[in-house]
Short mmCIF file of C-alpha atoms in Angstrom, two decimals:
data_model
loop_
_atom_site.label_atom_id
_atom_site.label_comp_id
_atom_site.label_asym_id
_atom_site.label_seq_id
_atom_site.Cartn_x
_atom_site.Cartn_y
_atom_site.Cartn_z
CA ARG A 1 114.64 140.21 103.20
CA SER A 2 112.94 139.52 106.49
CA GLU A 3 113.95 137.67 109.68
CA GLY A 4 117.26 136.70 108.18
CA CYS A 5 115.76 135.22 105.01
CA PHE A 6 116.10 136.40 101.49
CA THR A 7 112.82 136.91 99.63
CA PRO A 8 111.77 133.65 97.90
CA GLN A 9 112.84 133.73 94.27
CA VAL A 10 110.17 132.29 91.96
CA GLU A 11 110.82 131.40 88.31
CA SER A 12 114.21 133.02 88.66
CA LYS A 13 116.90 132.76 85.99
CA VAL A 14 120.07 131.34 87.54
CA HIS A 15 123.53 131.49 85.93
CA ALA A 16 125.93 128.74 87.04
CA ASN A 17 129.25 130.23 85.98
CA ARG A 18 131.23 127.75 88.08
CA VAL A 19 129.80 125.04 85.80
CA HIS A 20 130.20 126.97 82.54
CA ASP A 21 129.74 130.52 81.29
CA LEU A 22 126.79 129.31 79.17
CA SER A 23 125.18 127.26 81.94
CA TRP A 24 121.90 128.68 83.21
CA GLY A 25 118.36 127.60 84.03
CA THR A 26 115.08 128.83 85.45
CA CYS A 27 114.63 127.66 89.01
CA ASP A 28 110.98 127.20 90.07
CA CYS A 29 111.67 128.53 93.55
CA TYR A 30 114.52 128.97 96.01
CA LEU A 31 114.98 130.56 99.41
CA PHE A 32 118.12 131.19 101.45
CA CYS A 33 117.80 131.52 105.23
CA LYS A 34 120.81 133.39 106.56
CA HIS A 35 120.14 132.66 110.23
CA SER A 36 120.23 128.89 109.75
CA SER A 37 122.62 128.94 106.73
CA THR A 38 120.09 126.85 104.82
CA LEU A 39 119.29 126.95 101.12
CA TYR A 40 115.94 125.53 99.96
CA VAL A 41 115.51 124.69 96.27
CA TRP A 42 112.13 123.52 94.89
CA ASP A 43 111.29 122.15 91.47
CA PHE A 44 107.87 121.08 90.20
CA LYS A 45 107.66 118.15 87.79
CA HIS A 46 104.48 117.74 85.75
CA GLY A 47 105.00 114.30 84.19
CA PHE A 48 104.42 110.70 85.24
CA SER A 49 108.04 109.47 84.98
CA VAL A 50 109.54 109.55 88.47
CA VAL A 51 112.18 112.23 89.04
CA GLU A 52 114.36 111.74 92.11
CA ALA A 53 115.67 114.53 94.33
CA PHE A 54 118.83 112.60 95.24
CA GLU A 55 121.78 113.78 93.14
CA ASN A 56 119.44 115.53 90.71
CA LEU A 57 121.90 117.18 88.34
CA GLN A 58 119.43 119.81 87.11
CA LEU A 59 118.87 121.11 90.64
CA ILE A 60 122.54 120.78 91.53
CA ASN A 61 123.23 123.06 88.56
CA TYR A 62 120.74 125.53 90.05
CA VAL A 63 122.43 125.26 93.44
CA ALA A 64 125.81 126.02 91.85
CA GLY A 65 124.39 129.20 90.31
CA ILE A 66 122.62 130.26 93.51
CA LEU A 67 125.81 129.79 95.52
CA ASP A 68 127.58 132.02 93.00
CA GLU A 69 124.90 134.69 93.36
CA LEU A 70 125.15 134.52 97.16
CA GLY A 71 128.94 134.88 97.00
CA VAL A 72 129.51 131.52 98.69
CA ASN A 73 133.10 130.30 98.39
CA GLY A 74 134.90 127.03 99.05
CA TYR A 75 135.20 127.82 102.74
CA SER A 76 131.69 129.07 103.60
CA ASP A 77 129.97 126.27 101.66
CA GLN A 78 131.01 123.88 104.44
CA ASN A 79 128.45 125.55 106.72
CA ILE A 80 125.52 125.73 104.30
CA LYS A 81 122.89 123.00 104.32
CA VAL A 82 120.99 122.48 101.04
CA HIS A 83 117.45 121.08 100.84
CA ILE A 84 116.73 119.88 97.31
CA ARG A 85 113.02 119.19 96.89
CA ILE A 86 111.04 117.68 94.01
CA ALA A 87 107.26 118.14 93.93
CA GLN A 88 105.65 115.65 91.55
CA PRO A 89 101.95 114.92 92.19
CA ARG A 90 101.36 112.64 89.19
CA ALA A 91 104.15 110.09 89.61
CA PRO A 92 103.58 107.29 92.16
CA HIS A 93 106.47 107.08 94.62
CA ARG A 94 106.94 105.35 97.95
CA GLU A 95 108.07 108.66 99.49
CA GLY A 96 104.97 110.51 98.30
CA PRO A 97 104.57 113.44 95.90
CA ILE A 98 107.31 115.52 97.55
CA ARG A 99 110.84 114.11 97.82
CA GLU A 100 113.75 115.79 99.56
CA TRP A 101 117.50 115.37 99.62
CA VAL A 102 119.42 117.21 102.34
CA VAL A 103 123.14 117.69 101.75
CA MET A 104 125.92 120.08 102.74
CA ALA A 105 126.85 122.47 99.94
CA SER A 106 130.49 121.42 100.22
CA ASP A 107 129.50 117.81 99.47
CA LEU A 108 128.17 118.91 96.08
CA ARG A 109 131.58 120.03 94.84
CA GLY A 110 132.34 116.69 93.18
CA LEU A 111 129.06 116.63 91.25
CA ILE A 112 129.43 120.29 90.27
CA ASN A 113 132.93 119.52 88.98
CA GLN A 114 131.50 116.64 86.94
CA LEU A 115 128.91 118.99 85.44
CA SER A 116 131.64 121.48 84.60
CA ASN A 117 133.82 118.82 82.95
CA LYS A 118 130.92 117.50 80.87
CA ALA A 119 129.86 121.03 79.87
CA ASN A 120 133.36 121.89 78.67
CA GLU A 121 133.62 118.58 76.84
CA ALA A 122 130.21 119.02 75.16
CA LEU A 123 131.18 122.46 73.86
CA SER A 124 134.64 121.43 72.68
CA ASP A 125 135.65 120.55 69.13
CA GLY A 126 136.04 116.92 70.17
CA ALA A 127 132.59 116.53 71.71
CA LEU A 128 131.22 112.97 71.57
CA LEU A 129 127.66 111.70 71.30
CA ARG A 130 126.65 109.60 74.30
CA ALA A 131 123.23 107.99 74.32
CA GLY A 132 121.47 106.99 77.52
CA PRO A 133 118.33 107.53 79.62
CA HIS A 134 118.77 111.27 79.12
CA CYS A 135 117.75 110.73 75.47
CA LEU A 136 114.18 109.68 76.30
CA HIS A 137 112.64 113.11 75.85
CA CYS A 138 114.82 114.25 72.95
CA ASP A 139 112.77 115.13 69.86
CA HIS A 140 115.55 114.03 67.52
CA LYS A 141 116.52 110.67 69.02
CA ILE A 142 114.84 108.74 66.23
CA LYS A 143 117.30 110.30 63.75
CA CYS A 144 120.33 109.82 66.00
CA SER A 145 122.64 106.96 65.01
CA GLU A 146 124.13 106.86 68.51
CA PHE A 147 120.70 106.37 70.10
CA LEU A 148 119.87 103.59 67.64
CA LYS A 149 123.15 101.84 68.43
CA TYR A 150 122.48 102.28 72.15
CA GLY A 151 119.09 100.56 71.90
CA LEU A 152 120.58 97.72 69.86
CA ALA A 153 123.45 97.27 72.31
CA ILE A 154 121.03 96.94 75.25
CA TYR A 155 119.01 94.35 73.36
CA GLN A 156 122.08 92.35 72.38
CA SER A 157 123.47 92.45 75.92
CA VAL A 158 120.45 90.65 77.40
CA SER A 159 119.00 88.62 74.52
CA ASP A 160 121.24 85.56 74.87
CA ILE A 161 121.97 85.43 78.60
CA SER A 162 121.01 82.54 80.85
CA ILE A 163 120.42 83.60 84.46
CA VAL A 164 120.84 80.11 85.88
CA ASP A 165 124.51 80.42 86.90
CA LEU A 166 124.57 84.14 87.70
CA SER A 167 125.40 85.48 91.14
CA THR A 168 122.84 87.52 93.07
CA SER A 169 124.70 90.77 92.37
CA SER A 170 124.93 89.93 88.65
CA LYS A 171 121.20 89.25 88.54
CA ALA A 172 120.51 92.59 90.20
CA THR A 173 122.74 94.36 87.67
CA LEU A 174 121.12 92.51 84.79
CA LEU A 175 117.66 93.43 86.07
CA SER A 176 118.63 97.11 86.04
CA ILE A 177 119.89 96.76 82.46
CA ALA A 178 116.74 94.91 81.41
CA LYS A 179 114.43 97.51 82.96
CA GLU A 180 116.32 100.40 81.39
CA GLY A 181 116.49 98.54 78.11
CA SER A 182 112.75 97.82 78.05
CA VAL A 183 111.99 101.52 78.48
CA GLN A 184 114.48 102.56 75.80
CA LEU A 185 113.35 99.91 73.32
CA SER A 186 109.67 100.63 73.99
CA LYS A 187 110.20 104.33 73.27
CA LEU A 188 112.18 103.53 70.15
CA SER A 189 109.60 101.00 68.96
CA SER A 190 106.74 103.45 69.50
CA ALA A 191 108.49 106.24 67.62
CA LEU A 192 109.36 103.96 64.70
CA GLU A 193 105.82 102.59 64.49
CA ASP A 194 104.31 106.08 64.39
CA ASP A 195 106.68 107.17 61.62
CA LEU A 196 106.20 104.04 59.51
CA LYS A 197 102.39 104.08 59.87
CA ALA A 198 102.44 107.65 58.57
CA GLU A 199 104.67 106.57 55.67
CA ILE A 200 102.32 103.75 54.66
CA ARG A 201 99.17 105.87 55.00
CA SER A 202 100.85 108.46 52.76
CA GLY A 203 101.15 105.81 50.06
CA ASN A 204 104.77 104.78 50.58
CA ALA A 205 105.76 101.13 50.78
CA VAL A 206 107.54 99.95 53.93
CA PRO A 207 109.50 96.69 53.49
CA GLY A 208 108.14 93.99 55.76
CA TYR A 209 105.16 95.91 57.16
CA ILE A 210 101.57 96.86 56.41
CA VAL A 211 98.92 98.66 58.40
CA GLU A 212 95.67 97.15 59.65
CA PRO A 213 92.75 99.00 61.24
CA THR A 214 92.16 98.51 64.96
CA TYR A 215 88.67 98.30 66.43
CA GLY A 216 87.04 98.97 69.74
CA ARG A 217 84.21 97.09 71.41
CA ASP A 218 80.91 96.46 69.60
CA LYS A 219 78.44 99.34 69.71
CA TRP A 220 74.75 99.31 68.83
CA SER A 221 73.83 100.75 65.45
CA ALA A 222 70.11 100.12 66.03
CA SER A 223 67.76 102.62 67.67
CA THR A 224 66.43 102.17 71.20
CA GLU A 225 63.03 101.22 69.77
CA GLU A 226 64.58 98.49 67.62
CA LEU A 227 66.48 97.13 70.60
CA GLU A 228 63.33 97.05 72.71
CA MET A 229 61.57 95.06 69.96
CA LEU A 230 64.55 92.69 69.59
CA GLY A 231 64.64 92.15 73.34
CA TRP A 232 60.88 91.54 73.50
CA CYS A 233 61.16 88.90 70.74
CA CYS A 234 64.04 87.13 72.50
CA GLY A 235 62.69 87.47 76.01
CA VAL A 236 65.67 89.56 77.16
CA GLU A 237 65.53 93.12 78.51
CA LEU A 238 68.09 94.95 76.38
CA THR A 239 67.27 98.50 77.52
CA LYS A 240 66.90 100.05 80.92
CA LYS A 241 68.05 103.64 81.27
CA VAL A 242 70.72 102.85 78.66
CA PRO A 243 71.04 99.81 76.38
CA ILE A 244 73.25 96.98 77.61
CA THR A 245 76.27 96.23 75.45
CA PRO A 246 76.11 93.83 72.49
CA ASN A 247 78.35 91.32 74.27
CA GLN A 248 76.11 91.47 77.34
CA ALA A 249 73.12 90.83 75.09
CA ILE A 250 74.78 87.71 73.66
CA LYS A 251 75.59 86.46 77.16
CA ALA A 252 71.97 87.08 78.16
CA GLY A 253 70.80 84.70 75.45
CA VAL A 254 70.11 86.83 72.34
CA ASP A 255 71.19 85.06 69.17
CA GLU A 256 74.64 86.35 68.19
CA ALA A 257 73.71 86.65 64.50
CA LEU A 258 70.80 88.98 65.41
CA VAL A 259 73.11 91.07 67.62
CA ARG A 260 75.73 91.39 64.89
CA GLU A 261 73.10 92.78 62.52
CA LYS A 262 72.39 95.60 64.97
CA CYS A 263 75.90 96.61 65.99
CA PHE A 264 79.28 97.66 64.59
CA LYS A 265 82.91 97.93 65.70
CA PRO A 266 84.18 101.53 65.72
CA ASN A 267 87.53 102.08 64.03
CA THR A 268 89.95 103.23 66.73
CA GLY A 269 93.02 103.73 64.54
CA TYR A 270 95.66 101.63 62.82
CA LYS A 271 98.43 99.33 63.93
CA LEU A 272 101.63 98.25 62.23
CA VAL A 273 101.90 94.48 61.71
CA PRO A 274 104.51 92.29 59.96
CA ASP A 275 103.67 91.62 56.31
CA THR A 276 103.87 87.87 55.81
CA GLY A 277 102.42 88.09 52.31
CA SER A 278 99.40 86.01 53.33
CA LYS A 279 96.89 88.71 52.40
CA ALA A 280 98.35 89.09 48.93
CA ARG A 281 98.34 85.32 48.47
CA LYS A 282 94.67 85.14 49.50
CA VAL A 283 93.76 87.82 46.95
CA PHE A 284 95.93 86.71 44.04
CA GLY A 285 96.16 83.00 44.75
#
């Protein structure tokens, strides 16, 4: 400790016993300044999905554990100011890459109590599954019936609503639901598509779906010398330092049939598409 400050704790394991005996986490960094009765808690986020500092339950859980380690009780927490900071360089945010929430430690009691109640409920014999935005990064959500029902419920809640006669507040609420729902359904759709594409490519039939190859932009299959000769014949300069693209060649006036003979579309993967039966009908009449 120096000048009234504890040594900064980096990648420190914190036990939040006031939340639950099994509650712990690894805090990126925290520092307590005794002179100013201020606790600073930092957390670095690597991803692109915005993480807010305000009422961040992960960091509040850390704060609860740090307060326990410092021996802070229900009286002294009224004089401790907490700076909760999120550093996230990759996620665009109007407040910049570093966001901060400043709050008195005593004002966190309600949220800490909520964490404690949920922890005890989750570890009880009567624990319930509750799907929500917290499921987004769960590796097992695609196998979770509660998550599937959650996605369906969001879709059903907004699929048959007319916004014409809604109040401003109702529209704002509905917009929040729609935005959350679009993220949830997009994640669910992506996970299902990946699984079903793998099933089909393994030789298993998937009712209602087939896979089709996807292609990128045209690329030249001809050599530079061949392109120079083709350009000379058509009166178009096809090569400078690097050849122009096939589509640029067509726009410049080279006959499209000649271009198609000298280029190909690279296979970029496969996509899942509804099976209407039209391909089978074309083949078998």
